CSV table of C-alpha atoms and ligand atoms in Angstrom, one decimal:
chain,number,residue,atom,x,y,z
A,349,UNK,CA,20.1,-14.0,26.5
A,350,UNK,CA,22.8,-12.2,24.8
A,351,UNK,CA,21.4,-9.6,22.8
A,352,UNK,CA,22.0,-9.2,19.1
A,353,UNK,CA,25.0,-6.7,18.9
A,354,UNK,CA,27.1,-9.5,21.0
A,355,UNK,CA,25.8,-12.4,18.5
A,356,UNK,CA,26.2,-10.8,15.6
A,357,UNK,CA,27.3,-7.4,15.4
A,358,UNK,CA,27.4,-6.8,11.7
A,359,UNK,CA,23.3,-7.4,11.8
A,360,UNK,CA,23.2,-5.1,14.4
A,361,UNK,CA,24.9,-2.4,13.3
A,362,UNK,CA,22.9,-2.3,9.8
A,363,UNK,CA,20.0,-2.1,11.2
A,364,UNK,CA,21.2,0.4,13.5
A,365,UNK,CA,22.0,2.4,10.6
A,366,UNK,CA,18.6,1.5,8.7
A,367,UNK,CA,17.2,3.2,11.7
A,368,UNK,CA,19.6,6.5,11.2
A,369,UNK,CA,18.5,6.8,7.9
A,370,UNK,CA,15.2,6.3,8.3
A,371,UNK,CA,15.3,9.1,11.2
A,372,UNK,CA,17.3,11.3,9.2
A,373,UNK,CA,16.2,11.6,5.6
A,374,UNK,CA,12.4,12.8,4.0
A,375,UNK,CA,10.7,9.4,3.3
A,376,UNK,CA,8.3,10.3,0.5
A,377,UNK,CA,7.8,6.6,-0.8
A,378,UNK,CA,3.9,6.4,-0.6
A,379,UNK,CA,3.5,2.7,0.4
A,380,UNK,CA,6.3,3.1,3.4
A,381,UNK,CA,5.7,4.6,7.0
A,382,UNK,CA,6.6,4.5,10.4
A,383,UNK,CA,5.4,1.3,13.1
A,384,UNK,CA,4.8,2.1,16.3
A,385,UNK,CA,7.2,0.8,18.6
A,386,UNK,CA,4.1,-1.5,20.1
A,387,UNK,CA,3.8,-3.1,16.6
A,388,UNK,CA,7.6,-3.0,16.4
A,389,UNK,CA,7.5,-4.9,19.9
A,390,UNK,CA,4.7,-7.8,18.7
A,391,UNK,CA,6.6,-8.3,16.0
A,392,UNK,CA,9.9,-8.7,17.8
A,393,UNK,CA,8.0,-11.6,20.2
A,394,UNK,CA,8.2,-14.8,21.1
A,395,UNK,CA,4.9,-15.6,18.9
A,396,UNK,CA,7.9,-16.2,16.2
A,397,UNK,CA,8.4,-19.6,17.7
A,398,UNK,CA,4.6,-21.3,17.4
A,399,UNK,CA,3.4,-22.8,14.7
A,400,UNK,CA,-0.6,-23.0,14.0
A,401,UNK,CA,-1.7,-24.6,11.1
A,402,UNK,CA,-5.0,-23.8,11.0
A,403,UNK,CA,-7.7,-21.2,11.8
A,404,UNK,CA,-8.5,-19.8,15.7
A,405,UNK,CA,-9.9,-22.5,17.7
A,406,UNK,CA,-9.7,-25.7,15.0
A,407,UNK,CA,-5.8,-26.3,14.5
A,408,UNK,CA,-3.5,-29.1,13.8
A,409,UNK,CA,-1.1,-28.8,16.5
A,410,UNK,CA,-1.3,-28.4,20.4
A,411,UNK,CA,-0.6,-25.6,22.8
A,412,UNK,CA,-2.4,-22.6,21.3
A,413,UNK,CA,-4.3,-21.3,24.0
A,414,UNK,CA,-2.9,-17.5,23.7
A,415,UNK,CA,-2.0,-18.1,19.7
A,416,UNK,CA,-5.9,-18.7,19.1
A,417,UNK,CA,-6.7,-15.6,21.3
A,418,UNK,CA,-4.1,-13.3,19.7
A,419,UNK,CA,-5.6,-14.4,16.3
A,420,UNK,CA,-9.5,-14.3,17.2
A,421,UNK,CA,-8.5,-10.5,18.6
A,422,UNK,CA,-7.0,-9.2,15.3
A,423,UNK,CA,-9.7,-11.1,13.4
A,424,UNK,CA,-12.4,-9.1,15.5
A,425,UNK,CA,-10.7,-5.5,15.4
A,426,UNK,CA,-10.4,-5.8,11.7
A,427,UNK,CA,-14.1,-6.5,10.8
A,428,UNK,CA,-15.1,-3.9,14.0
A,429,UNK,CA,-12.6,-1.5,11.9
A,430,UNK,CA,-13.8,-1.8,8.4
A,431,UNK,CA,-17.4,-3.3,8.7
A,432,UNK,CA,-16.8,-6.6,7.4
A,433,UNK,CA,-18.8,-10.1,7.7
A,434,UNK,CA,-15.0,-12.1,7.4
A,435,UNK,CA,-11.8,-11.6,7.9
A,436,UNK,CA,-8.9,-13.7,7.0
A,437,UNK,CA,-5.8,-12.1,8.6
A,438,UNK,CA,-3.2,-14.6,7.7
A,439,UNK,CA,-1.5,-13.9,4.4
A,440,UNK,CA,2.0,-13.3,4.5
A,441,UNK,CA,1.6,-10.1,2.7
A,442,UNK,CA,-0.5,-8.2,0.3
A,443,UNK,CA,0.8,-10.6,-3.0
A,444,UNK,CA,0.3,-13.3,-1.2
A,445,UNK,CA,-3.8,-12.1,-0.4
A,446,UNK,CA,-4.1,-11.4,-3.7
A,447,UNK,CA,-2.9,-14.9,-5.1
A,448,UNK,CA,-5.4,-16.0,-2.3
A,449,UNK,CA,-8.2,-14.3,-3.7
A,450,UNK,CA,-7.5,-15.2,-7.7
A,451,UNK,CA,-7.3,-19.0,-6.2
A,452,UNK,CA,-10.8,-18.5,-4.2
A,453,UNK,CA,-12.9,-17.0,-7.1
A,454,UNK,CA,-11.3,-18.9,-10.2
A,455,UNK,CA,-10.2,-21.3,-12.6
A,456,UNK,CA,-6.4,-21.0,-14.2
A,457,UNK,CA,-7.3,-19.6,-17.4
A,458,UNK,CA,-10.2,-17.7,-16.2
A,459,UNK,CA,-10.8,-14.2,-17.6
A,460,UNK,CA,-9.8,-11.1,-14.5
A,461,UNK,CA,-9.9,-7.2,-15.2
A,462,UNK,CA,-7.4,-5.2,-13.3
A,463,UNK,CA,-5.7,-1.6,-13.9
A,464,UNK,CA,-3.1,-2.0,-15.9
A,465,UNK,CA,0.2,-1.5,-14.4
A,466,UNK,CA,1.7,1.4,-16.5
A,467,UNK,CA,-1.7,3.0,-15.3
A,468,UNK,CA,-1.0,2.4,-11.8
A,469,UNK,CA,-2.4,-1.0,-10.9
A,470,UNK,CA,-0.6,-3.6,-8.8
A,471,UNK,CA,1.8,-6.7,-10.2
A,472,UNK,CA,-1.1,-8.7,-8.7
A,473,UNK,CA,-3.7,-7.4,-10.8
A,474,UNK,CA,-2.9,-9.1,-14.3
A,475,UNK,CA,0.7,-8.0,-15.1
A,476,UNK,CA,2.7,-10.4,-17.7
A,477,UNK,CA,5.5,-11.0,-15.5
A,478,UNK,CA,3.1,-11.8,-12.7
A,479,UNK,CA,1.3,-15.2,-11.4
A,480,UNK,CA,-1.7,-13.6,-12.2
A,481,UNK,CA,-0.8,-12.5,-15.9
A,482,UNK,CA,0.4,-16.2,-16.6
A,483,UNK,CA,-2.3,-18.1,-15.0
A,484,UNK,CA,-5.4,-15.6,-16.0
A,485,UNK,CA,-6.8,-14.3,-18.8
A,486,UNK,CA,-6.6,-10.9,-18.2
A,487,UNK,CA,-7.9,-7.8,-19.3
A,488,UNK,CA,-6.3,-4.8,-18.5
A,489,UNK,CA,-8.1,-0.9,-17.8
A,490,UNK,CA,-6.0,2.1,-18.3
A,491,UNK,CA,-7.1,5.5,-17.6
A,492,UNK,CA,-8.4,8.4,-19.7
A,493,UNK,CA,-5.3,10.1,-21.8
A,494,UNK,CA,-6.6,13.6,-21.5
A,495,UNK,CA,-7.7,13.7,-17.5
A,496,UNK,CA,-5.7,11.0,-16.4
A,497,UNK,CA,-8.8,9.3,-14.5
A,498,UNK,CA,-10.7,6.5,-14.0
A,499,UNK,CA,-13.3,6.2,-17.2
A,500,UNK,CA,-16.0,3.8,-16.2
A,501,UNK,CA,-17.5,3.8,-19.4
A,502,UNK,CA,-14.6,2.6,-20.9
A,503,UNK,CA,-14.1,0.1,-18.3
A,504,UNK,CA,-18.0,-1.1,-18.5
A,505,UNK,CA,-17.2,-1.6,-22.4
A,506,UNK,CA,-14.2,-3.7,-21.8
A,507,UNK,CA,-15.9,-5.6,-19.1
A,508,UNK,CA,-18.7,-6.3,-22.0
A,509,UNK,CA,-16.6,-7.5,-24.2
A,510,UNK,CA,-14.6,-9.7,-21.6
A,511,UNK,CA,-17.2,-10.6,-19.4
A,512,UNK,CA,-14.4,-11.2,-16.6
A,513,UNK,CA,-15.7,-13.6,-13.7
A,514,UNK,CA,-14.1,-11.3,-11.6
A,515,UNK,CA,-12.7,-7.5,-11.7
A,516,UNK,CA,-10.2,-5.9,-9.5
A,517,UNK,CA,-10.8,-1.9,-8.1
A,518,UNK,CA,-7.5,-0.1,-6.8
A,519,UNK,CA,-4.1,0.3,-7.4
A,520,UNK,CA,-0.6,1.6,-6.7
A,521,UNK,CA,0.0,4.6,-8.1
A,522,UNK,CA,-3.8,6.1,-8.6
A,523,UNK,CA,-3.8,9.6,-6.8
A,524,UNK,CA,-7.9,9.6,-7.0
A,525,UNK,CA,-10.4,8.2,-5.1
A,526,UNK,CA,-11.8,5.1,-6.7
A,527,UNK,CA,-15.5,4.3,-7.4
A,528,UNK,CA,-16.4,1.1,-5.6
A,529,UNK,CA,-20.3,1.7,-6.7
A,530,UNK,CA,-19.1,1.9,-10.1
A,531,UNK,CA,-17.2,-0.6,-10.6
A,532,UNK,CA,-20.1,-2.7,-8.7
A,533,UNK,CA,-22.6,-1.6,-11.1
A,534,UNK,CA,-20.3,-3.0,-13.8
A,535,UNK,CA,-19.5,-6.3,-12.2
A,536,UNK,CA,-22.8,-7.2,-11.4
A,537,UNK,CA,-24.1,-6.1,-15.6
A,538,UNK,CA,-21.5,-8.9,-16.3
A,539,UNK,CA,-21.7,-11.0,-13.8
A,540,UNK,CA,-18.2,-11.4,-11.9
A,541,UNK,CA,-17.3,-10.6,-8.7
A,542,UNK,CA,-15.5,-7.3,-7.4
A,543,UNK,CA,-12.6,-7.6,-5.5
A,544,UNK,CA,-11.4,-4.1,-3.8
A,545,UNK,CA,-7.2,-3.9,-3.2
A,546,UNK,CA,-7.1,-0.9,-0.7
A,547,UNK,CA,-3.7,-1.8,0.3
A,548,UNK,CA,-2.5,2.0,-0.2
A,549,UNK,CA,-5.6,3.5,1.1
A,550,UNK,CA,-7.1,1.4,3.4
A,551,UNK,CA,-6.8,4.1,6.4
A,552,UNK,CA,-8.2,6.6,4.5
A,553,UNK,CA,-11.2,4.4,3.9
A,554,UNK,CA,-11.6,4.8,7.8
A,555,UNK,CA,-11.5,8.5,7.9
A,556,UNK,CA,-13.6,9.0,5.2
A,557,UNK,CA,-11.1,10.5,3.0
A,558,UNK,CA,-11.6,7.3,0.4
A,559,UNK,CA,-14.9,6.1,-0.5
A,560,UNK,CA,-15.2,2.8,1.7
A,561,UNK,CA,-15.0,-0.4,0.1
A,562,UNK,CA,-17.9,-2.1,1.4
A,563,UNK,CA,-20.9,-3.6,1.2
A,564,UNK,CA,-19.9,-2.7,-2.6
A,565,UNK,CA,-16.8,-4.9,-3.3
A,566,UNK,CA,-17.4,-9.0,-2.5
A,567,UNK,CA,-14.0,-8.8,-1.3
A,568,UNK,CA,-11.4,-6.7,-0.4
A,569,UNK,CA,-7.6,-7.3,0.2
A,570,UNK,CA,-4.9,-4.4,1.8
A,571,UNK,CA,-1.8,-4.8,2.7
A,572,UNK,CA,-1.2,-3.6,6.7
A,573,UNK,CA,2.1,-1.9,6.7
A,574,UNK,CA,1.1,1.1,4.3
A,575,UNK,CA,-1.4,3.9,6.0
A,576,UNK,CA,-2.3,0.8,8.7
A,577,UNK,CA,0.8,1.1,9.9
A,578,UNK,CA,0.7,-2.1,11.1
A,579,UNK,CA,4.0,-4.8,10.4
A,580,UNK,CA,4.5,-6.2,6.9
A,581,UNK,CA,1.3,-8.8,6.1
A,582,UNK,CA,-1.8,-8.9,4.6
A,583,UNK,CA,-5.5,-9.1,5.5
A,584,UNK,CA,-8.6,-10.1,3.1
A,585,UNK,CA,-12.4,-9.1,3.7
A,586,UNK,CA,-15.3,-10.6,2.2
A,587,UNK,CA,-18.6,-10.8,2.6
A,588,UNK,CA,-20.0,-14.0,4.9
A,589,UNK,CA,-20.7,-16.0,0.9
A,590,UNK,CA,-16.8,-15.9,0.0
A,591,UNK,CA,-15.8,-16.8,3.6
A,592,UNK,CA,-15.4,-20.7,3.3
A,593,UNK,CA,-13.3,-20.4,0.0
A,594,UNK,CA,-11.1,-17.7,1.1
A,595,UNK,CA,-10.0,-19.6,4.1
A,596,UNK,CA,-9.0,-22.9,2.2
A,597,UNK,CA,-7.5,-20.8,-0.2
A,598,UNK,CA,-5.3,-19.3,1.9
A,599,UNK,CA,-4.9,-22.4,4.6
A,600,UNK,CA,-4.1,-25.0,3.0
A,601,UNK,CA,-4.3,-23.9,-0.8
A,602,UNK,CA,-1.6,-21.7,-0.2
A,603,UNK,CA,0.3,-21.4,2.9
A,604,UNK,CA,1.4,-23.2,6.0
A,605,UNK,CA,1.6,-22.0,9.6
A,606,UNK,CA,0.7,-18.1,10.2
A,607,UNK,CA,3.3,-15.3,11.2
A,608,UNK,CA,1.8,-15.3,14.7
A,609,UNK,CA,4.1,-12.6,15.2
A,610,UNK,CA,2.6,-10.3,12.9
A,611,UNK,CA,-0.8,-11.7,13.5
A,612,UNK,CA,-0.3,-10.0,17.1
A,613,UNK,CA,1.3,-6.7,15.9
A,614,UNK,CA,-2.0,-6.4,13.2
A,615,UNK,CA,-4.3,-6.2,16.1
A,616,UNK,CA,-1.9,-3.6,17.9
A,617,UNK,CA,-2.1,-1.7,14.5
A,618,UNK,CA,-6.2,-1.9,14.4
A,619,UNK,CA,-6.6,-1.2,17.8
A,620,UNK,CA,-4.3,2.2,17.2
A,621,UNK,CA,-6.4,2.6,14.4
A,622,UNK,CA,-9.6,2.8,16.4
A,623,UNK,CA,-8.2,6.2,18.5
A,624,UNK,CA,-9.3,9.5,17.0
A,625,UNK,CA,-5.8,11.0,16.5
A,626,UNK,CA,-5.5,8.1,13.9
A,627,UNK,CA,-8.5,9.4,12.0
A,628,UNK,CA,-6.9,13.1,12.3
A,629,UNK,CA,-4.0,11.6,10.9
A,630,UNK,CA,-5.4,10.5,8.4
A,631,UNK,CA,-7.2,13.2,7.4
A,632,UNK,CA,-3.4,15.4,7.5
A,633,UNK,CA,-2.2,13.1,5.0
A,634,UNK,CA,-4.1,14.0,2.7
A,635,UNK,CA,-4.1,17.9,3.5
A,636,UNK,CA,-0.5,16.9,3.3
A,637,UNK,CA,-0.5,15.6,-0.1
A,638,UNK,CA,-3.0,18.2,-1.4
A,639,UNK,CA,-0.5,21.1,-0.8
A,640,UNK,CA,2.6,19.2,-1.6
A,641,UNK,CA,0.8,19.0,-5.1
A,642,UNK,CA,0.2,22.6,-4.8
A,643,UNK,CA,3.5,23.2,-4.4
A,644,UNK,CA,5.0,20.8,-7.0
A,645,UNK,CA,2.0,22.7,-9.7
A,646,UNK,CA,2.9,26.0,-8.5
A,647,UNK,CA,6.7,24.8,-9.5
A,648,UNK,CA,6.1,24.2,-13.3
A,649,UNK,CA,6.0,20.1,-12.3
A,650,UNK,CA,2.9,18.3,-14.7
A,651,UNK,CA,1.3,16.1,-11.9
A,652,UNK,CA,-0.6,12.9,-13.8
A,653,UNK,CA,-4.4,14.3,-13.3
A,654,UNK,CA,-3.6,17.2,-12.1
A,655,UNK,CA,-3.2,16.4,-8.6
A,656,UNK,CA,-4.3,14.1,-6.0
A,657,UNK,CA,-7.2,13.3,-3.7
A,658,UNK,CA,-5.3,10.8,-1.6
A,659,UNK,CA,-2.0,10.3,0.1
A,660,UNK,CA,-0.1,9.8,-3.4
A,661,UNK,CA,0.9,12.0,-6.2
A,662,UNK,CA,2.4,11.0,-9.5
A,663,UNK,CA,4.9,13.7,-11.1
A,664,UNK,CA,5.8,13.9,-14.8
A,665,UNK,CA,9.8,14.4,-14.2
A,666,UNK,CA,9.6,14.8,-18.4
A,667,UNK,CA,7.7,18.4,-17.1
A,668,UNK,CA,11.5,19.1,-15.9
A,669,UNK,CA,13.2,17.6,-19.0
A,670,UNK,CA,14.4,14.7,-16.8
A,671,UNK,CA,13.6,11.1,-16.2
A,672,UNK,CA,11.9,9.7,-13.0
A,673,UNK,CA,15.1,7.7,-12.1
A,674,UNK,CA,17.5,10.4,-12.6
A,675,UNK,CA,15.2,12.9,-10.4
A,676,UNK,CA,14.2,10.1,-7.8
A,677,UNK,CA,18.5,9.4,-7.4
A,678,UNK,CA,19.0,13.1,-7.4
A,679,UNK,CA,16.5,13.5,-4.4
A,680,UNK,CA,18.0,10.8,-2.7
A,681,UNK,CA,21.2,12.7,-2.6
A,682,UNK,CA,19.7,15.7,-1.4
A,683,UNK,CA,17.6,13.8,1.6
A,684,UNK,CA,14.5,13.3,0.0
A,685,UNK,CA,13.7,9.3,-0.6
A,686,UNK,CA,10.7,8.7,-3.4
A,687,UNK,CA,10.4,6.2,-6.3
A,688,UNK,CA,10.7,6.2,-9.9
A,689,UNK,CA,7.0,5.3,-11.3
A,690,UNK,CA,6.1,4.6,-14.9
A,691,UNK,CA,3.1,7.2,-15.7
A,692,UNK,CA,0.3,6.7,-17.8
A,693,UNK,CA,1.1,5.6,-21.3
A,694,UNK,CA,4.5,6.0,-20.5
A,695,UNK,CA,7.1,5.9,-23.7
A,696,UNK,CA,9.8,4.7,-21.4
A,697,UNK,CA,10.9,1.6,-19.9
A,698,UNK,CA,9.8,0.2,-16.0
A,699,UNK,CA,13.8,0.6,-15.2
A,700,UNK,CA,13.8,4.5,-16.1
A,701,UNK,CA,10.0,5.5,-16.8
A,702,UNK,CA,8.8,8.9,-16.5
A,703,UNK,CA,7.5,9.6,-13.4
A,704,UNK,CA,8.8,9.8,-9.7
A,705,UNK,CA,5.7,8.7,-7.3
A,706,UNK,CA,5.3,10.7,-3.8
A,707,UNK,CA,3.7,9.9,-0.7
A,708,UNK,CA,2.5,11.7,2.9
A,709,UNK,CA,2.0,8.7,4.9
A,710,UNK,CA,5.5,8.8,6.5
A,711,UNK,CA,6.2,12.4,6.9
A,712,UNK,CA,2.8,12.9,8.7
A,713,UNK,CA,3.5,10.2,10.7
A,714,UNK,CA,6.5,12.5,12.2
A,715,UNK,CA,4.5,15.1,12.7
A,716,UNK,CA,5.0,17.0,9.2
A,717,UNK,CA,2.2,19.7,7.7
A,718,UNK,CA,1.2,22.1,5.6
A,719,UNK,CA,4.1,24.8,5.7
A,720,UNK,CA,6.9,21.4,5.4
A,721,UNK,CA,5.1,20.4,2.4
A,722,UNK,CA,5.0,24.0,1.0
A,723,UNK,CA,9.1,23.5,1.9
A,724,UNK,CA,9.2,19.7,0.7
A,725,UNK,CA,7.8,21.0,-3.1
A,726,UNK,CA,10.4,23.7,-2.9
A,727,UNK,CA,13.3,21.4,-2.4
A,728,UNK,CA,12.0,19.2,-5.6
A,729,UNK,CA,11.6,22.1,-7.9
A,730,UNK,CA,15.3,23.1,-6.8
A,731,UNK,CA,16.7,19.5,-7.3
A,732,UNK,CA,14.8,19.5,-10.6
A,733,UNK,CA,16.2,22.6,-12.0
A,734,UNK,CA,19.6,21.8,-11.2
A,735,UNK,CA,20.0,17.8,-10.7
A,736,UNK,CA,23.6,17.7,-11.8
A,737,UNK,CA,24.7,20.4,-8.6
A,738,UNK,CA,26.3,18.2,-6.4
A,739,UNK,CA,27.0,21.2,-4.0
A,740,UNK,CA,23.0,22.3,-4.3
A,741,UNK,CA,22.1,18.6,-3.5
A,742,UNK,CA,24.3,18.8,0.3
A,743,UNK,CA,23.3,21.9,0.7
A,744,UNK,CA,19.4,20.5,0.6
A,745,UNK,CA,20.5,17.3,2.2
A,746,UNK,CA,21.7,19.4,5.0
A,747,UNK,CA,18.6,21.5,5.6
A,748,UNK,CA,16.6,18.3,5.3
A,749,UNK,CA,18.4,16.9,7.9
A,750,UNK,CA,17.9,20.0,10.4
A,751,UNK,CA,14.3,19.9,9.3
A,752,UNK,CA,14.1,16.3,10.2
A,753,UNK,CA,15.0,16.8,13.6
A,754,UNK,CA,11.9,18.9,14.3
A,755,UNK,CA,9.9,15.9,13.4
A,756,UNK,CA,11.6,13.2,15.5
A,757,UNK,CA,10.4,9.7,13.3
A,758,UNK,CA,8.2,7.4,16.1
A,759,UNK,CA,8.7,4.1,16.8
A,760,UNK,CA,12.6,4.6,16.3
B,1306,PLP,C1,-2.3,-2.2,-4.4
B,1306,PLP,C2,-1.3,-3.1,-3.9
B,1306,PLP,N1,-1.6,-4.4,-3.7
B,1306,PLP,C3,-0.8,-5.3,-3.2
B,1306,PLP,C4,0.5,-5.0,-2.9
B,1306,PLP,C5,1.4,-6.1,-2.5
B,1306,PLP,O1,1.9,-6.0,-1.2
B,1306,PLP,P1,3.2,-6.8,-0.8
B,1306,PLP,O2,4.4,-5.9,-1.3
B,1306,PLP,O3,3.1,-6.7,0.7
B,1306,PLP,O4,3.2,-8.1,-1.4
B,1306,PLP,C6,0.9,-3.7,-3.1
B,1306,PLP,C7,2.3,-3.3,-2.7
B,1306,PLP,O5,2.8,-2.3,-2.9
B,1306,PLP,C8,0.0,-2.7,-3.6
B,1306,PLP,O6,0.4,-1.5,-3.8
């Protein structure tokens, strides 16, 4: 077979530098991290060619004898791995899980609670321009103005007043831990059912770092290319009650054949997931994020809540006298790759909000600790002060680049 710089060399070669850059820069984008080259190699497979309408061992087409093992595998690490009753490991991502679980628990026009997005929830979890905004009836939470946290009391009033049939816990840009006993306490005053969206924590739900989901939550969705470092896809838990809907909901309520492909490289990723280093790693993530809030506090940055308890943290670029955008494009000249984030009752627009949103997950996957991070916060508070140098951004870019080649990035 001819391989793919001879077929087509212009693919090639962009991927080739994909690969450069991902080596070479600071990837501080929270939701992003390395695959090992064993998931990288499942996902690459043959398994691309099958298709298996269908669940493991009761499928519409012929010749899945290793498809149906693959699949009964990942199913099996997964509920091993997080404790779960079901698993459903076929969505094509985390959006589409999501949209799974909205059309297994209810009725278009039927009332949801989910964070709202300026507050760090997910697209999924009610926002306007969203399925689930324009199908649902939703009720949005926010987050305390003064601590920048998670109020339950607020959110049980809401919930009162709503009575939601279901609510959603988690989000995207939440640097806390969230309280799944909570927000269980307040789903079952009001009757509706509590779906958990780990996707951005799920692995520090293993180590302990995160308060586990379960039994609290009736079902829980993550994404498995975050902390699972698994390939892009999706994977919903439930309970053994929400089993029978979430499968038809997912096959055929909303998709066709499975990515057998990834199906394969998820049970590669919960099967790394079981070793101990994965746990250690884990844990270092968040010592990781811990002192590069340190450092961004101890550099005159406002950090939304004051810090972080998890992988993520959410800087106030305003606390510099800049936007998000303009300091997220200045750290990208000078090596460091994060994301503009709006911030909690944000003034200004999703295109150039407030905040820049960092994450560990893909530094500690290189190998990254404490005294980088201490460095890391250092580089920011430079870029901050001066985001117009051109000259101070190469010179940063250039000692990024040195530093990144103490930390070669694995699976490259
Ligand atoms: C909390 C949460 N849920 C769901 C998703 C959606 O995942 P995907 O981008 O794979 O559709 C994301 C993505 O960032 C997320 O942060």
């Amino acid at each position: 077979m001819k391989n793919l710089a001879q077929v087509d060399a212009e693919i090639n070669d962009l991927i080739e530098q994909e690969a450069r850059r991902q080596a070479t820069v600071v990837r501080l984008i929270a939701s992003e991290n390395y695959a090992s080259a064993a998931v990288m190699r499942a996902t690459g497979s043959c398994l691309t060619n099958k298709y298996s309408e269908g669940y493991a061992y009761q499928r519409y087409y012929q010749g899945q004898e290793f498809i149906d093992r693959i699949e009964e595998i990942a199913v099996n690490r997964l509920k091993a791995l997080f404790g779960a009753e079901h698993v459903n490991v076929q969505p094509y991502s985390g959006s589409p899980a999501n949209q799974a679980v909205y059309m297994a628990v209810l009725k278009p026009g039927d009332r949801v609670m989910g964070m709202d997005l300026s507050a760090g929830g997910h697209l999924t979890h009610g926002a306007k321009v969203s399925f689930s905004g324009k199908l649902y009836e939703v009720f949005s939470y926010g987050l305390d103005r003064k601590s920048g946290l998670l109020d339950y009391e607020q959110i049980r009033v809401l919930a009162r007043q709503c009575r939601p049939r279901m609510i959603i816990a988690g989000g995207s840009a939440y640097p806390r831990t969230v309280d799944f006993a909570a927000f269980r306490s307040i789903a079952d005053e009001v009757g509706a059912v509590l779906m958990a969206d780990i996707s951005h924590f799920s692995g520090l739900c293993l180590s302990g770092d995160h308060p586990h989901p379960l039994p609290h939550a009736h079902i829980v969705t993550t994404t498995t290319h975050k902390l699972l470092r698994g390939p892009r896809g999706g994977v919903i838990m439930s309970n053994r009650e929400w089993a029978g809907a979430i499968d038809k909901a997912v096959f055929p309520g909303l998709q066709g054949g499975p990515h057998n492909h990834v199906t394969a490289a998820i049970a590669v990723a919960a099967k790394e997931a079981t070793a101990p280093e994965y746990i250690e790693y884990c844990h270092q993530v968040v010592k990781n994020a811990r002192t590069l809030a340190q450092g961004l506090l101890g550099g005159g940055f406002n950090l939304i809540s004051g810090g972080t308890d998890t992988h993520l943290i959410l800087l106030d670029a305003s606390s510099k006298n800049l936007t998000g955008k303009k300091l997220a494009v200045a750290m990208e000249k000078a090596g460091l790759v994060a994301n503009a984030n709006k911030i909690p009752f944000d003034p200004r627009p999703a295109n150039d909000p407030s905040g820049v949103r960092l994450g560990t997950p893909a530094v500690t996957s290189r190998g990254m600790k404490e005294p980088q991070m201490t460095r890391l916060a250092e580089f920011i508070k430079q870029i901050a002060e001066d985001a117009d140098n051109q000259s101070l951004l190469s010179a940063i870019k250039k000692q990024v680049e040195s530093l990144c080649q103490g930390f070669p990035a694995p699976g490259l």
